[in-house]
Short mmCIF file of C-alpha atoms in Angstrom, two decimals:
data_model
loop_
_atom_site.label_atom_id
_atom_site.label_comp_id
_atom_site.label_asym_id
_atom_site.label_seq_id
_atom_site.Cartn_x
_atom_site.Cartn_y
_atom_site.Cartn_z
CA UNK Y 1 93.40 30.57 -36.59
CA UNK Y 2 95.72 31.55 -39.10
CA UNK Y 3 98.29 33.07 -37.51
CA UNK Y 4 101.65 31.40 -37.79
CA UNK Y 5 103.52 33.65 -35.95
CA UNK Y 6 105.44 32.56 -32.71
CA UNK Y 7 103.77 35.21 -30.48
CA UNK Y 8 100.51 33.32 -31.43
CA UNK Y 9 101.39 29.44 -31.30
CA UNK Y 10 103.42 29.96 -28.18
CA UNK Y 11 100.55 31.47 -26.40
CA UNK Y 12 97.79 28.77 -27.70
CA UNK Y 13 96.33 30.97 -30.20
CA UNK Y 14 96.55 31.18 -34.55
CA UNK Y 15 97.30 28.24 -36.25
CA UNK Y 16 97.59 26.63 -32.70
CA UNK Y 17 94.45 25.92 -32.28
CA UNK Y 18 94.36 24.42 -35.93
CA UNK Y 19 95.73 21.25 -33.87
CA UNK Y 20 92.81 21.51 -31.33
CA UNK Y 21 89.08 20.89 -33.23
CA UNK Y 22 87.12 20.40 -30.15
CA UNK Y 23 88.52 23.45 -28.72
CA UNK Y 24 87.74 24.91 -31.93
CA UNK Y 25 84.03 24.10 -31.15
CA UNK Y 26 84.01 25.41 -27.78
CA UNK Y 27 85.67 28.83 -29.09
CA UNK Y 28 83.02 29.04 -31.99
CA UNK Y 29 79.92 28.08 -30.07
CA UNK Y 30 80.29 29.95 -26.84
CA UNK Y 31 81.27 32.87 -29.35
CA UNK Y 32 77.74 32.23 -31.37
CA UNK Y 33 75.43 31.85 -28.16
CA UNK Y 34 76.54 35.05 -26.32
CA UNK Y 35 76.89 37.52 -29.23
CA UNK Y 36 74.47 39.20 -31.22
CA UNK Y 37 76.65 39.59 -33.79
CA UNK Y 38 77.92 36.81 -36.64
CA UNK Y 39 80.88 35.08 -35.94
CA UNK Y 40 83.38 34.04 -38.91
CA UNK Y 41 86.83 32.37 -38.62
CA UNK Y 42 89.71 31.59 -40.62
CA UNK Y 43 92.16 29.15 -40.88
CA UNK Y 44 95.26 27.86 -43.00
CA UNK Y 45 95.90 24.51 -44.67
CA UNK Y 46 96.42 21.82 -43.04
CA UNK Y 47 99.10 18.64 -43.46
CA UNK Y 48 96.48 16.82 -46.12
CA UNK Y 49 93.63 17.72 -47.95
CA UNK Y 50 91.42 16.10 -45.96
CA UNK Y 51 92.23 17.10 -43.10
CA UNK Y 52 92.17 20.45 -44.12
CA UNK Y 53 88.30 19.64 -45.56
CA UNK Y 54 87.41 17.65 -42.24
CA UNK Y 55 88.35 20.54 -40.24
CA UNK Y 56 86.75 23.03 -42.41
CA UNK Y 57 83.08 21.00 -42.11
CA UNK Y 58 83.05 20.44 -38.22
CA UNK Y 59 83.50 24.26 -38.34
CA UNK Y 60 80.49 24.42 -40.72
CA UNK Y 61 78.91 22.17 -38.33
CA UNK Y 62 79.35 25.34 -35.41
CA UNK Y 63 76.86 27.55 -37.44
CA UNK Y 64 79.57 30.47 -38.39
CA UNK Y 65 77.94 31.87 -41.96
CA UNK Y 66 81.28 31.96 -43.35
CA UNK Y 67 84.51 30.49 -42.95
CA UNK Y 68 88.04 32.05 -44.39
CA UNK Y 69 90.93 29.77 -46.08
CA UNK Y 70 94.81 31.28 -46.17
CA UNK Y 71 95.90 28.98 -49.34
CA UNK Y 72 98.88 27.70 -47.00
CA UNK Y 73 99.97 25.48 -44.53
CA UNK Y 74 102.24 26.29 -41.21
CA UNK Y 75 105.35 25.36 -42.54
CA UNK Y 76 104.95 27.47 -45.70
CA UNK Y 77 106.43 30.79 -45.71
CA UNK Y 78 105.24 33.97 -47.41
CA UNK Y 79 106.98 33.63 -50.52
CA UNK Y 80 105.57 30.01 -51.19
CA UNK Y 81 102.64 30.30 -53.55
CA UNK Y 82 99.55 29.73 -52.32
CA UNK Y 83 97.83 26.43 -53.05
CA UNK Y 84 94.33 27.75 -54.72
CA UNK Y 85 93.43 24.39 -55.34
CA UNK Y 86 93.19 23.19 -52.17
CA UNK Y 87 90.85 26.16 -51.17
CA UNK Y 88 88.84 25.04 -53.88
CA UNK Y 89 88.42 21.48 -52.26
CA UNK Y 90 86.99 23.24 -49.09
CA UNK Y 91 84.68 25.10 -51.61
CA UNK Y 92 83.41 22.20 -52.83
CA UNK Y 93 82.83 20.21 -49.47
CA UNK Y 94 80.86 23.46 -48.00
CA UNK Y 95 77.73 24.71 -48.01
CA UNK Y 96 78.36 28.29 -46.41
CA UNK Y 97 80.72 31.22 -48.18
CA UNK Y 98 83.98 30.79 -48.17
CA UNK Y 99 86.90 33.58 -48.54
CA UNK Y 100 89.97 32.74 -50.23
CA UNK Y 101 93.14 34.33 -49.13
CA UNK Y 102 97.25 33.74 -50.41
CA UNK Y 103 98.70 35.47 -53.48
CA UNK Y 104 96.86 38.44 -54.32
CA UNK Y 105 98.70 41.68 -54.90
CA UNK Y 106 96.87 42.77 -57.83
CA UNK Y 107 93.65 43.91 -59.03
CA UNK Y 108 93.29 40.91 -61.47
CA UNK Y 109 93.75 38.73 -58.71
CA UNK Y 110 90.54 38.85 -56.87
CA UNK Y 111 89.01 37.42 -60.21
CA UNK Y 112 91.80 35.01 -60.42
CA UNK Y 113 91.33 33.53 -57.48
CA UNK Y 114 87.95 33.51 -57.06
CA UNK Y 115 87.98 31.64 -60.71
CA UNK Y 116 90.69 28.71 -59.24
CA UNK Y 117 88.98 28.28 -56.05
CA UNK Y 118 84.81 28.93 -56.33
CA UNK Y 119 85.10 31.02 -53.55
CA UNK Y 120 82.19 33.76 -52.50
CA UNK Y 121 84.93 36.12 -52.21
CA UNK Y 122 88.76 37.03 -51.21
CA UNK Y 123 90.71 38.64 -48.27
CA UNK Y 124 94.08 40.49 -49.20
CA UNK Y 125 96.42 40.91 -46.95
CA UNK Y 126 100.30 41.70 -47.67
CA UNK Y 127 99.11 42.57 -51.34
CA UNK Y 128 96.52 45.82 -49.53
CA UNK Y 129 99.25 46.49 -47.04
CA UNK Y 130 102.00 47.27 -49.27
CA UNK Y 131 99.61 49.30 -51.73
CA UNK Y 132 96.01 49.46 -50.86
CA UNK Y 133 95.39 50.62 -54.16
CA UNK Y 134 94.70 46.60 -55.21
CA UNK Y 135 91.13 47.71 -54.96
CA UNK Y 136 91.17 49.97 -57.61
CA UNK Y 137 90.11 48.68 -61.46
CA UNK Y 138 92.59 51.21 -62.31
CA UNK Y 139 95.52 49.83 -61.41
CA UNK Y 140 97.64 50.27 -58.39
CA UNK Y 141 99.20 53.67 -57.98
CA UNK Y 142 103.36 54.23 -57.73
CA UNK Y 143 104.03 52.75 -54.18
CA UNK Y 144 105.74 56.15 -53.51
CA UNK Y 145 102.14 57.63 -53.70
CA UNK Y 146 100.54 55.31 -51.81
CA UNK Y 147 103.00 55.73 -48.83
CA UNK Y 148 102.46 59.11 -49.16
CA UNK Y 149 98.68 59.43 -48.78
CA UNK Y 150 99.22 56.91 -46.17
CA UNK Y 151 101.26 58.81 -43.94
CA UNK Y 152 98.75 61.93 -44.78
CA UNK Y 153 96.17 59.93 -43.43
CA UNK Y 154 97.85 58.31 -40.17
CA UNK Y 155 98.34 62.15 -39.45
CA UNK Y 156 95.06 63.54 -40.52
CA UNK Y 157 93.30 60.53 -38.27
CA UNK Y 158 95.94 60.54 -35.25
CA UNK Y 159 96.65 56.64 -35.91
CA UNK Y 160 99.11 55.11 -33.17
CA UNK Y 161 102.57 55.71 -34.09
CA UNK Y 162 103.77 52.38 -33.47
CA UNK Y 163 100.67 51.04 -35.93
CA UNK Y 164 101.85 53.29 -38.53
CA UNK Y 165 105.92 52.74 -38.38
CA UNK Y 166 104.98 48.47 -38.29
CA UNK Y 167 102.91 49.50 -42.07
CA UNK Y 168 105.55 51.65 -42.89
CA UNK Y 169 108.67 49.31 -42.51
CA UNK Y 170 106.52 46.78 -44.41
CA UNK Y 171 105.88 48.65 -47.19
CA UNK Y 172 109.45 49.67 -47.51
CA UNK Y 173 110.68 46.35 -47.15
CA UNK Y 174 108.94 45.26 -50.00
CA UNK Y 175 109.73 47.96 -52.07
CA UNK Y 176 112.94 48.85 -50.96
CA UNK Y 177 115.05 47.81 -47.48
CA UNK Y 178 114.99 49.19 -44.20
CA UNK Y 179 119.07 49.59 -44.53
CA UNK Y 180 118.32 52.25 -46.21
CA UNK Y 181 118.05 56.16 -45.06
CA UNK Y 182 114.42 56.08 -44.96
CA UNK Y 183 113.91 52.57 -43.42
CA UNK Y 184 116.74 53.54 -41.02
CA UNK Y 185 114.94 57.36 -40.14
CA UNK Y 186 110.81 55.60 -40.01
CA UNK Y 187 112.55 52.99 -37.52
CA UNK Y 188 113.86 55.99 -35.44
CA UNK Y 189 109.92 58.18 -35.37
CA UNK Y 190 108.52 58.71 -32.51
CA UNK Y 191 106.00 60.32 -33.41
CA UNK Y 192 103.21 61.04 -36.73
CA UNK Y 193 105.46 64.83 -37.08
CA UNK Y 194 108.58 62.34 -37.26
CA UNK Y 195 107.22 60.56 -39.39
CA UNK Y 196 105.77 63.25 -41.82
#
């Protein structure tokens, strides 16, 4: 639920559902009852603070073990911080794990945010996707290296070339643009030997 793409909220889905608690139970229990499996969710800030820690309890209340918080509302875009302290407030009003997610790019991050917030632990997202190499206590290797190894790997494992040019523009985006000649030439692949 914390999708705030268009795709999603057009068709009912992501942060749509945010809107939509008792659907929110029906989603959650049916899930629980007819898989053997556990069943965690995640969702994004909501207009208050209590709302946001209302919401997060009545999906306590569905029995998931765990329950994921993106530090941001709807409206905000990527390059608004993330609001730690309101993950901590849903820390505080639950008794299962939660995961903190929003603003971490670095390996110092995952402490830092699990210090602001209380959280059991933390999801990355655009900070692993860009350079996976977050994870590492060693510090995050040149981008350039970590594209790379990444394309090595797409190849090596046969990964769907449309999977691997969506990373690929995103990483050069970040680092670079896609106007240039190797944004413009990943946009063009067609395939992994393009691509390579």
């Amino acid at each position: 639920m914390g999708c705030p793409k268009a795709f999603s909220v057009s068709g009912g889905m992501g942060s749509a559902l945010l809107s939509k608690p008792e659907l929110i139970h029906d989603i959650l229990t049916t899930l629980r009852r007819n898989l053997n499996t556990p069943v965690t969710c995640k969702i994004r800030l909501l207009n208050t603070r209590q709302d946001t820690v209302e919401l997060a309890r009545r999906i306590e209340k569905c029995g998931v073990p765990a329950l994921a918080v993106h530090g941001r509302k709807v409206k905000d875009r990527p390059r608004d911080p993330a609001k730690w302290d309101e993950i901590a407030d849903v820390v505080s009003a639950l008794s299962i794990p939660v995961i903190a997610n929003g603003n971490v790019f670095e390996y110092e991050d995952f402490k830092r945010i699990k210090d602001a917030t209380g959280a059991t632990s933390v999801m990355a997202a655009r900070g692993a996707l860009w350079n996976a190499s977050i994870f590492s206590a060693k510090g995050k290797v040149p981008w350039e290296d970590f594209k790379t190894e990444y394309v090595r790997k797409t190849i090596l494992w046969d990964n769907d070339i449309k999977s691997t040019k969506t990373t690929l523009r995103e990483i050069i985006m970040h680092y670079i643009c896609l106007e240039g000649t190797e944004g413009k030439g990943v946009i063009k692949c067609g395939s992994s030997a393009d691509v390579a």
